Coordinates of C-alpha atoms and ligand atoms in Angstrom, one line a residue:
X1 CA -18.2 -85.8 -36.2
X2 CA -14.3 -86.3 -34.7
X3 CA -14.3 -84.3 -31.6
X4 CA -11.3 -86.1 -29.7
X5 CA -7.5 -84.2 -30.8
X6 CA -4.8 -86.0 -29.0
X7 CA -2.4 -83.2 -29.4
X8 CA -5.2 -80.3 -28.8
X9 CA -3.0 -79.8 -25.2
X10 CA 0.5 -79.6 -26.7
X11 CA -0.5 -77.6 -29.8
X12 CA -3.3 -74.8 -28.0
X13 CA -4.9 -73.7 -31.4
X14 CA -7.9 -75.8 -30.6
X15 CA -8.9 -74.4 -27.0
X16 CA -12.6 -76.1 -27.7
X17 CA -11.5 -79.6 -28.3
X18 CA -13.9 -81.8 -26.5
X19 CA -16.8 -79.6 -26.5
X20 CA -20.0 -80.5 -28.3
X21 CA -20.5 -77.9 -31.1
X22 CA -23.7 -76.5 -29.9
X23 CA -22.1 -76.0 -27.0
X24 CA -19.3 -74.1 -28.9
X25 CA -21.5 -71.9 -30.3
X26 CA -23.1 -71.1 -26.6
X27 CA -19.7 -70.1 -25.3
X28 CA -19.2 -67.5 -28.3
X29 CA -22.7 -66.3 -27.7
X30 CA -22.3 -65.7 -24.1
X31 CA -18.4 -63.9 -24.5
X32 CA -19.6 -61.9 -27.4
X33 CA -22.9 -60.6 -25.1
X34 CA -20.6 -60.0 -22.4
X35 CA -18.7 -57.9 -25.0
X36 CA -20.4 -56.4 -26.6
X37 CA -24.1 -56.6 -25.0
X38 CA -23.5 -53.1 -23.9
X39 CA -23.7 -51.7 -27.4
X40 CA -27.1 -53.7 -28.5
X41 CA -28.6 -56.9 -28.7
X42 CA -26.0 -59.4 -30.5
X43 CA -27.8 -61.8 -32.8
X44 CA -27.3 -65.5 -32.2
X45 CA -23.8 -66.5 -33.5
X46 CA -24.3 -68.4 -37.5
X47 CA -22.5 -71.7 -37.1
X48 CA -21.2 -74.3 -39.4
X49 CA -23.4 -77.2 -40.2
X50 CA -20.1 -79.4 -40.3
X51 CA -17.7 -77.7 -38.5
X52 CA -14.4 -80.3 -39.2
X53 CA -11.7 -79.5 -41.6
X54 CA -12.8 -76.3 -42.7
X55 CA -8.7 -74.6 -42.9
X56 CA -7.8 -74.0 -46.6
X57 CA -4.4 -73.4 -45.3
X58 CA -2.0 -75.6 -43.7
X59 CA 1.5 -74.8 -42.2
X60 CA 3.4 -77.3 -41.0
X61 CA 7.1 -76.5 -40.0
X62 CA 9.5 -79.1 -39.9
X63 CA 12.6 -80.3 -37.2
X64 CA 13.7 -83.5 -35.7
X65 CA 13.2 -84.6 -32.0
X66 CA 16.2 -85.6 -30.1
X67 CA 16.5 -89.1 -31.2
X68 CA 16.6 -87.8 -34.8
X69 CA 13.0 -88.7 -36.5
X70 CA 11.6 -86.1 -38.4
X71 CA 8.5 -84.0 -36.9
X72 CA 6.1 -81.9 -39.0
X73 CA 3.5 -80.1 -37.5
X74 CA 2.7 -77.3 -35.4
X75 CA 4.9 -75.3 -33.1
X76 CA 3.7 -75.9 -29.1
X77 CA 2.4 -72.9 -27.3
X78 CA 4.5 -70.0 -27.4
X79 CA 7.9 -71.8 -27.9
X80 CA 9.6 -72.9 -31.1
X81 CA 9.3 -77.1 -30.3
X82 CA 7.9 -78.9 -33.1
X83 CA 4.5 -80.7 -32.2
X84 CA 4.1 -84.0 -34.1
X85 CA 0.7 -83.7 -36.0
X86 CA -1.0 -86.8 -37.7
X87 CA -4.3 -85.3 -37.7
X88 CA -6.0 -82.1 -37.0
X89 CA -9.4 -81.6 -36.9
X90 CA -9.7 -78.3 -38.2
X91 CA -7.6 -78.3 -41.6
X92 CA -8.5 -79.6 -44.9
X93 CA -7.8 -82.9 -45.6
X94 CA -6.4 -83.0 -48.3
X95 CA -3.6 -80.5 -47.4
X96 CA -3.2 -82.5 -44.1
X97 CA -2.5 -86.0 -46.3
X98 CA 0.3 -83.8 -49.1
X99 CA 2.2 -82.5 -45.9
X100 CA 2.5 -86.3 -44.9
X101 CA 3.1 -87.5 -48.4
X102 CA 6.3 -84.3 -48.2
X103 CA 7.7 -86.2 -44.7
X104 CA 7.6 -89.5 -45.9
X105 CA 9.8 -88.5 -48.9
X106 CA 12.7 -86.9 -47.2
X107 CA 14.4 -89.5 -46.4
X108 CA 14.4 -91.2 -49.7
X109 CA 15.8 -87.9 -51.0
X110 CA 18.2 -87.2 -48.3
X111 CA 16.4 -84.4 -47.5
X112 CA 17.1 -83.0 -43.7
X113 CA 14.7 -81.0 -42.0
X114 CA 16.5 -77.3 -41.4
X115 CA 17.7 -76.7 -38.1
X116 CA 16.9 -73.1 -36.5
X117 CA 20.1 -73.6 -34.3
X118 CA 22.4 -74.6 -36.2
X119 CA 21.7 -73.2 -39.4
X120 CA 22.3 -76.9 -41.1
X121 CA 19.2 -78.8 -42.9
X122 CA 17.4 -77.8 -45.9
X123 CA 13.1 -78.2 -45.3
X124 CA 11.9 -75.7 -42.7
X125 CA 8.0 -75.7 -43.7
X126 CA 5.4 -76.2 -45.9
X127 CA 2.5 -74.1 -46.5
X128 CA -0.5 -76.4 -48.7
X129 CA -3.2 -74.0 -49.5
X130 CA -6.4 -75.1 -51.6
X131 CA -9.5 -73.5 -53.4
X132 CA -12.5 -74.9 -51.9
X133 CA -14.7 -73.9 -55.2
X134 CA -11.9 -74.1 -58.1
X135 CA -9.8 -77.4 -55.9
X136 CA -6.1 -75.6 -57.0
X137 CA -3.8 -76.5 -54.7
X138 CA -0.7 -74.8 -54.3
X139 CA 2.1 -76.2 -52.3
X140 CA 5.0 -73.9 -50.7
X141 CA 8.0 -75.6 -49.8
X142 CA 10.1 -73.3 -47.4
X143 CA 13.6 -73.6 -47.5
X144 CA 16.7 -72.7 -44.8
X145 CA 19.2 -72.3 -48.0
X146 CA 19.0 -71.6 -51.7
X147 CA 20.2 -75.3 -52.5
X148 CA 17.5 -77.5 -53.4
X149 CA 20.0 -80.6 -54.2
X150 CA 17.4 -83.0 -56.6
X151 CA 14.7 -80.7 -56.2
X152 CA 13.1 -80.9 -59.7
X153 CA 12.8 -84.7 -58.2
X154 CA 11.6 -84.1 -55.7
X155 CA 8.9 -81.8 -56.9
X156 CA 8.2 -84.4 -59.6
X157 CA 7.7 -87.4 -57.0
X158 CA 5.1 -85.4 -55.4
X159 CA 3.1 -84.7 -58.0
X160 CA 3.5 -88.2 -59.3
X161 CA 1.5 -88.5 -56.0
X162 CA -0.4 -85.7 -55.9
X163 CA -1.8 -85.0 -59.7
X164 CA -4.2 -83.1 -57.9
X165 CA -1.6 -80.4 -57.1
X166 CA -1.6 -77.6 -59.5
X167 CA 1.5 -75.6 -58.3
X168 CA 4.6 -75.9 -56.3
X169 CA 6.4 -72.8 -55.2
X170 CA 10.3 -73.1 -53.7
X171 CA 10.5 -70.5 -51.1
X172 CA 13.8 -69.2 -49.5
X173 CA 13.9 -68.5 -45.5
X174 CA 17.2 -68.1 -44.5
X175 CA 17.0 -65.7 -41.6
X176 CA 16.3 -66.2 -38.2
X177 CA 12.6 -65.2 -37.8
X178 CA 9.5 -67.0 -36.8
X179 CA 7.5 -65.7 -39.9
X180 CA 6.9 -68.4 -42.2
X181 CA 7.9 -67.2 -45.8
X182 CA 11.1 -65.4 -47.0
X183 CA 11.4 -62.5 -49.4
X184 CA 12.8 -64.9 -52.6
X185 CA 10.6 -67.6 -54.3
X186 CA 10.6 -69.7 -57.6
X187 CA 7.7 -71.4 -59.1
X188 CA 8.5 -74.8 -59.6
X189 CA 5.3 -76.1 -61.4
X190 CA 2.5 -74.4 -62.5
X191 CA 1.2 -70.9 -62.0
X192 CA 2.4 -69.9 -58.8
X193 CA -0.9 -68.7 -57.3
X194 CA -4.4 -70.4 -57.3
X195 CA -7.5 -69.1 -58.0
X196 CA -10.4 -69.7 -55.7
X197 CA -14.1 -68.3 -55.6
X198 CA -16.6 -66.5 -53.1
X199 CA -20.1 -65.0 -53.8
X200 CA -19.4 -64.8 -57.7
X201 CA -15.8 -63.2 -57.5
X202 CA -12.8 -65.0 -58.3
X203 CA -9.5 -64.3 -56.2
X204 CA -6.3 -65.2 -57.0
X205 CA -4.0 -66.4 -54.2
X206 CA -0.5 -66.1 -54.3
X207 CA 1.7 -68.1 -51.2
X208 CA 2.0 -64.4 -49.0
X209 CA -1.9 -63.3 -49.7
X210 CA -4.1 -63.0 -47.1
X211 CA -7.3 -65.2 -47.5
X212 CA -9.7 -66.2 -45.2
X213 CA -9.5 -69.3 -43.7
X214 CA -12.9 -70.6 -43.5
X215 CA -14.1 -70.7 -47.3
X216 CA -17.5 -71.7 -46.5
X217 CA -18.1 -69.0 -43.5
X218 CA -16.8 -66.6 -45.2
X219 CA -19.3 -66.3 -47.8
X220 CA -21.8 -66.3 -45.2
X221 CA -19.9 -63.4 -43.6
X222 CA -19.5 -61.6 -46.9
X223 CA -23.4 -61.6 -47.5
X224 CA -24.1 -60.4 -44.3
X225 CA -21.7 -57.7 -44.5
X226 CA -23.3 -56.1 -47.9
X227 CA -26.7 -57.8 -46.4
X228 CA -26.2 -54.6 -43.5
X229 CA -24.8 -52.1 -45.6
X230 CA -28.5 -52.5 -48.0
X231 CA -26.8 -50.9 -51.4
X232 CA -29.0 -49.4 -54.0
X233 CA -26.4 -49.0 -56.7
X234 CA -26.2 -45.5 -55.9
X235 CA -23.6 -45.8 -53.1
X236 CA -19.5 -44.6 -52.9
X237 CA -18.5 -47.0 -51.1
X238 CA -15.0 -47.4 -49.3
X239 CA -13.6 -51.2 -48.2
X240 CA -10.9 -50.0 -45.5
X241 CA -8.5 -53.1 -44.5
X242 CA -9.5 -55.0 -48.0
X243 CA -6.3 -57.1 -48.0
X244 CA -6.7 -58.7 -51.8
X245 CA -9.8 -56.7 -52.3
X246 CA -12.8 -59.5 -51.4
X247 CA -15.3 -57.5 -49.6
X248 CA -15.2 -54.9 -52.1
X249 CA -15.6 -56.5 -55.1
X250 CA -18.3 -58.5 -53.8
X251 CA -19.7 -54.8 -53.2
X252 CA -18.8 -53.4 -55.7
X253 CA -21.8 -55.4 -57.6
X254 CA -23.8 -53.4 -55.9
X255 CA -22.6 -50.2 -55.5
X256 CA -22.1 -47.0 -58.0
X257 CA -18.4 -47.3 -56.9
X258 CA -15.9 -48.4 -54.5
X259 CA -12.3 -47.7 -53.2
X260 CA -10.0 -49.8 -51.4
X261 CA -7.4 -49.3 -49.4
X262 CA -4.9 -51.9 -48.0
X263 CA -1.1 -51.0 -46.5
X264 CA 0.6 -54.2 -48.1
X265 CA 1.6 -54.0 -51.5
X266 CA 1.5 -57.4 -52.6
X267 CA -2.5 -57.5 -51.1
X268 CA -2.7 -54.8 -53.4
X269 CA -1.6 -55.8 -56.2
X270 CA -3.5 -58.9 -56.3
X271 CA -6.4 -57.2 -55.3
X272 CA -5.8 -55.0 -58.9
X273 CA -5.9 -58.3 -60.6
X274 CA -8.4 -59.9 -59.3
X275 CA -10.9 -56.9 -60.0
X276 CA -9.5 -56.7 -63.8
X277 CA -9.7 -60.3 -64.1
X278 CA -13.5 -60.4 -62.7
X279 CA -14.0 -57.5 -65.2
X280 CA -15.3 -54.8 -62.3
X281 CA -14.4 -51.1 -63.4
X282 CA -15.8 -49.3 -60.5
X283 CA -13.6 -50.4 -58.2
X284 CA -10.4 -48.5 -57.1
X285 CA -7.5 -49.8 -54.4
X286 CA -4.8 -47.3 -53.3
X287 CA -1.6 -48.5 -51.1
X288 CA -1.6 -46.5 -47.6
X289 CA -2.1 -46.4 -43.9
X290 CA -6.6 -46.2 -44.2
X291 CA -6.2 -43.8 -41.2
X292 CA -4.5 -41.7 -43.5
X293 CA -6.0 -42.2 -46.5
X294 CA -9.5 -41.4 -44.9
X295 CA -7.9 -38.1 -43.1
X296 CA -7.0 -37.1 -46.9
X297 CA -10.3 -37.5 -48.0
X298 CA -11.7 -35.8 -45.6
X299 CA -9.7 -32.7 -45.8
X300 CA -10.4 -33.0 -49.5
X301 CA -14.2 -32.5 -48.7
X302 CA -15.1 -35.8 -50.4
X303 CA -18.0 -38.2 -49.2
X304 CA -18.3 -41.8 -48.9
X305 CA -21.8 -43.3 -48.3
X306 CA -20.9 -46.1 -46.8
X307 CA -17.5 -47.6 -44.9
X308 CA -16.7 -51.5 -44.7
X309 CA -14.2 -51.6 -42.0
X310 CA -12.1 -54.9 -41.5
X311 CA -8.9 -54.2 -39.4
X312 CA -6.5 -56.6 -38.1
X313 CA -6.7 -58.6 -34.7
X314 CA -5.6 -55.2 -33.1
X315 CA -8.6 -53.2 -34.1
X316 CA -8.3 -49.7 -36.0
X317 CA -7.0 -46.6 -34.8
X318 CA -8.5 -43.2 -33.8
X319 CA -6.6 -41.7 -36.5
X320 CA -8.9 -43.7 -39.1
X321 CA -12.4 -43.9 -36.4
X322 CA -12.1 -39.9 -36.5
X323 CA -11.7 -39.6 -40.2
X324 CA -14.8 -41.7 -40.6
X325 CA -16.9 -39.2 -38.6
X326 CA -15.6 -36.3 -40.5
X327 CA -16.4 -38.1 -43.9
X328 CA -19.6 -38.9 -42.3
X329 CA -20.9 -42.3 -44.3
X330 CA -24.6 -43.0 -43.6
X331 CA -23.2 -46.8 -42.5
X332 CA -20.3 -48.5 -41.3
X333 CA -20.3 -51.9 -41.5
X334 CA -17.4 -53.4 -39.0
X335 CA -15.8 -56.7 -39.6
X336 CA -14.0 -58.1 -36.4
X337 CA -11.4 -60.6 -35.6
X338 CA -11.3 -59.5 -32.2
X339 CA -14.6 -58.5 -29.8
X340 CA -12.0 -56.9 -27.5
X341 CA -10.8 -54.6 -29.6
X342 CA -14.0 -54.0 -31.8
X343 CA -15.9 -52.8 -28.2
X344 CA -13.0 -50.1 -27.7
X345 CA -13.9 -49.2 -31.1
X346 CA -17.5 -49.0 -30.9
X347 CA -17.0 -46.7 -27.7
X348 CA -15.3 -44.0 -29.4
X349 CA -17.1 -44.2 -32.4
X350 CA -21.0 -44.0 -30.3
X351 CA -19.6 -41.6 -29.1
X352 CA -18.6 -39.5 -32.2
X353 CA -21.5 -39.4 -34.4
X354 CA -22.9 -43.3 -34.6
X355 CA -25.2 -45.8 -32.8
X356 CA -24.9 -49.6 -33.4
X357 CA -28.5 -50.9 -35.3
X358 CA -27.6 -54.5 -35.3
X359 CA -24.5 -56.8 -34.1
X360 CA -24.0 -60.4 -35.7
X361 CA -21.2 -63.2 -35.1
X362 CA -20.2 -65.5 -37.3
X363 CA -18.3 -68.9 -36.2
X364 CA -15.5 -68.3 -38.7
X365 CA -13.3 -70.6 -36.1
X366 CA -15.0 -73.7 -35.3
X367 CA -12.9 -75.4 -32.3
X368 CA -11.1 -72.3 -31.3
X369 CA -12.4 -69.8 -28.8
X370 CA -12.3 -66.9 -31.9
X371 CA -15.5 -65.2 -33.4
X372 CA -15.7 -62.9 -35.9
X373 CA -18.7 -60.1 -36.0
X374 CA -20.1 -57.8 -38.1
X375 CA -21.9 -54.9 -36.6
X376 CA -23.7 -51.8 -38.9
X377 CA -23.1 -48.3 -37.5
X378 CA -25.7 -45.8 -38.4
X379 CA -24.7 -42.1 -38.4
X380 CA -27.2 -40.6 -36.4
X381 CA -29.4 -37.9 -37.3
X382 CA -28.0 -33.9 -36.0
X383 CA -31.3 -33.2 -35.0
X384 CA -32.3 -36.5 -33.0
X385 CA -29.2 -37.5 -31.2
X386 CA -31.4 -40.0 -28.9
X387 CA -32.3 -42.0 -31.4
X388 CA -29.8 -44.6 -30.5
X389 CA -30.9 -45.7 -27.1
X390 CA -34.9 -45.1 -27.9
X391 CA -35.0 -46.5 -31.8
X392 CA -32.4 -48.9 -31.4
X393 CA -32.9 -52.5 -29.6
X394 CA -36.3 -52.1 -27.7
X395 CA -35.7 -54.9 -25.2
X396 CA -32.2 -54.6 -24.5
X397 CA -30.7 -53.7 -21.6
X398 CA -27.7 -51.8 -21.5
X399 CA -25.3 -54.2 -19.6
X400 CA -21.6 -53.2 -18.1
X401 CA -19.2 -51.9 -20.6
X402 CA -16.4 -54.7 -20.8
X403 CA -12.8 -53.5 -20.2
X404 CA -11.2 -52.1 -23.5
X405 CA -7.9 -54.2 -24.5
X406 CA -5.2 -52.8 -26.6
X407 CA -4.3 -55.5 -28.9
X408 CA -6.7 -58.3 -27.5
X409 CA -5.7 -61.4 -26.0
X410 CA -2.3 -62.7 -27.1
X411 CA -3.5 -66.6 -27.6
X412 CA -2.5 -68.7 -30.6
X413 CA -4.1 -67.8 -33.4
X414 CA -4.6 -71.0 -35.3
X415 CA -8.3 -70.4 -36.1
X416 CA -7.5 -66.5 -37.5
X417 CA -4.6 -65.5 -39.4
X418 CA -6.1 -62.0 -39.6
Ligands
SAH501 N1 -10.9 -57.5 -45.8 C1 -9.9 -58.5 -46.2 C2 -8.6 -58.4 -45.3 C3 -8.8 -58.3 -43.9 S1 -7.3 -58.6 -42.9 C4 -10.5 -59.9 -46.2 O1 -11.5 -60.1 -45.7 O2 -9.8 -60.8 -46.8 C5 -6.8 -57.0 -42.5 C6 -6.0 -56.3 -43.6 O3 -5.7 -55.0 -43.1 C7 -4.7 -57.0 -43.9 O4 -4.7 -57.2 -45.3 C8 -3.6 -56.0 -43.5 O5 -2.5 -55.9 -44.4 C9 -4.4 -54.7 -43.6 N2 -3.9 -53.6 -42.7 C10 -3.4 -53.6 -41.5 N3 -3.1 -52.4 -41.0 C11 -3.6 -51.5 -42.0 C12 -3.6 -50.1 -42.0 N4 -3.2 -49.3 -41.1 N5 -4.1 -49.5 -43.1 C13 -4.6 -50.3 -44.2 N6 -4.6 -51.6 -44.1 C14 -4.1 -52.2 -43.1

């Protein structure tokens, strides 16, 4: 296994370059105790068996150094210089070798990277993103101007290279930002999307969806996930945060029925899609804030039996935390990005109504210091509000509460795009 990354220093998205795996995994183990030790006893962290090349996306922005050769690859730390990347250890490979193929093509076609600065240049990124199951592969080539001079050419070059690619989108970013895609797009070849697949479902991916990064791990996290909720069939079931609708469909197989809500409407959409195309009919996705949505339906007097909660990096709010005591699910299963964030969570929400029966990480992020967790909430019974310390976790001891963060730490987030 290739543990050695000669730019790990420049480019930060790797901070565990270097470090045997096992050891990794130790280092998760031990921060995510520290974290969130105080609420239970955290299961030992699921790793990967081969934890290289695992990304199903791959950005790579384009610019020139200053004796003019072309650089693709990854912006350094915190500033907007271009780091030249040959290899990574962490993306798929075969997204890794069409992003080379792209740079060695420009100059034939007198393509010039764009230049932030100066406005001048035509490539500012690509974005190669592929279905592990289905092998689609959809390339996004991000453009400074509208003016693709010999672009159907181009396009037709590198799929002369790559058959294997089944769709090239033409993307338009002409404002000064440091997000990746712009609002305009044209499908040059192909669909426009891939599909892709996780426990049964199919999803379709279009260039702006979110997707998790880690095909293989995410699976594992998706089982454990409905694994903790323990459906009958019998359950309304609410997937809070569902982006394109992934955890509750995979749910939904299981469930009597489920709503989703998501504040993007693109997710949304797709995530309508993908349940009609999968044929599920007792599944539901509304457009909104979930804090709000959840307030609504509690207002409304309606019940959910159980919540699956996966927020952003910065955790969720107390707007939605309070609206899932009043609606009062039997579980809430939490997904988490974040530890930070998920322990301020879990102190106001043991503290309104619920005690933690199990915490487990998942290495979603081999080579990065991130670690996503699931944790089931149980509501706890009016009569027996002890039943947390005394039923829950015999032999652990409660250890120090860690210090609540706002948003989490603000490192580079190569390993979660969450
Ligand atoms: N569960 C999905 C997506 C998780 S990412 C999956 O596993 O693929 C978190 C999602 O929360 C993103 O899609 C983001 O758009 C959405 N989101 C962020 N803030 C939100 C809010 N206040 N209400 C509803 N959704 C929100």
């Amino acid at each position: 296994m290739p543990s050695v990354c000669v730019v790990a220093k420049k480019c930060g998205g790797c901070q565990y370059t270097g470090i045997p795996y096992s050891e990794q995994l130790d280092k998760k183990q031990k921060m995510e105790e520290d974290i969130l030790g105080y609420y239970g006893k955290v299961e030992r962290i699921i790793g990967m068996r081969y934890p290289c090349f695992y990304r199903n996306k791959v950005h790579s922005a384009f610019g020139k150094d200053k004796k003019g050769n072309i650089l693709c690859g990854t912006y350094q730390e915190g500033t907007h210089f271009i780091v030249q990347v040959d290899e990574c250890l962490i993306e798929d490979k075969k997204c890794q070798e069409i992003i080379r193929t792209v740079k060695s093509l420009l100059k034939g076609f007198k393509m010039e990277p764009f230049n932030e600065d100066t406005g001048k240049g035509l490539l500012r990124h690509v974005l190669v993103r592929r279905g592990f199951k289905t092998g689609e592969i959809m390339v996004v080539l991000v453009l400074g101007t509208h003016i693709f001079p010999s672009g159907n050419n181009f396009v037709k070059e590198l799929l002369k290279l790559h058959p294997e690619i089944t769709t090239v989108v033409v993307n338009i970013n002409d404002r000064k930002t440091s997000m990746v895609l712009g609002d305009r797009e044209k499908v040059s070849y192909g669909k426009g999307y891939i599909y892709d697949e996780l426990c049964g479902c199919r999803f379709r991916i279009s260039p702006g969806s979110f997707y998790q990064v880690n095909p293989i791990q995410t699976e594992v996290l998706y089982n454990k996930a409905v694994e903790f909720a323990g459906l009958s069939g019998k359950e309304k079931v609410i997937d809070a945060y569902c982006g394109i609708g992934t955890i509750g469909m995979v749910a939904s197989k299981k469930a009597k029925s489920v709503i989703g809500i998501e504040l993007n409407g693109n997710a949304v959409r797709d995530a309508r899609t993908n349940a009609k195309e999968n044929g599920i009919t007792n599944i539901e996705f509304f457009r909104g804030d979930a804090g709000d949505f959840m307030i609504k339906m509690a207002e409304k007097g309606e019940k959910a039996d159980v919540v699956f909660m996966d927020p952003p990096r910065s955790g969720s709010d107390e707007a939605f935390l309070s609206s899932v005591a009043s609606l009062g699910p039997k579980k809430v299963v939490y997904v988490s990005c974040n530890p930070m964030t998920l322990a301020r969570d879990l102190d106001y929400i043991t503290k309104n109504g619920y005690f933690v029966e199990k915490i487990q990480p998942v290495d979603m992020f081999p080579f990065t210091e991130h670690c996503e967790t699931v944790v089931l909430l149980i509501k706890k019974e009016k009569r027996k509000p002890e039943t947390f310390s005394k039923n829950n976790n015999k032999s652990y001891k409660p250890k120090t509460k860690a210090a609540p963060s706002q948003s989490g730490k603000n490192t580079k987030r190569k390993g979660n795009s969450k």
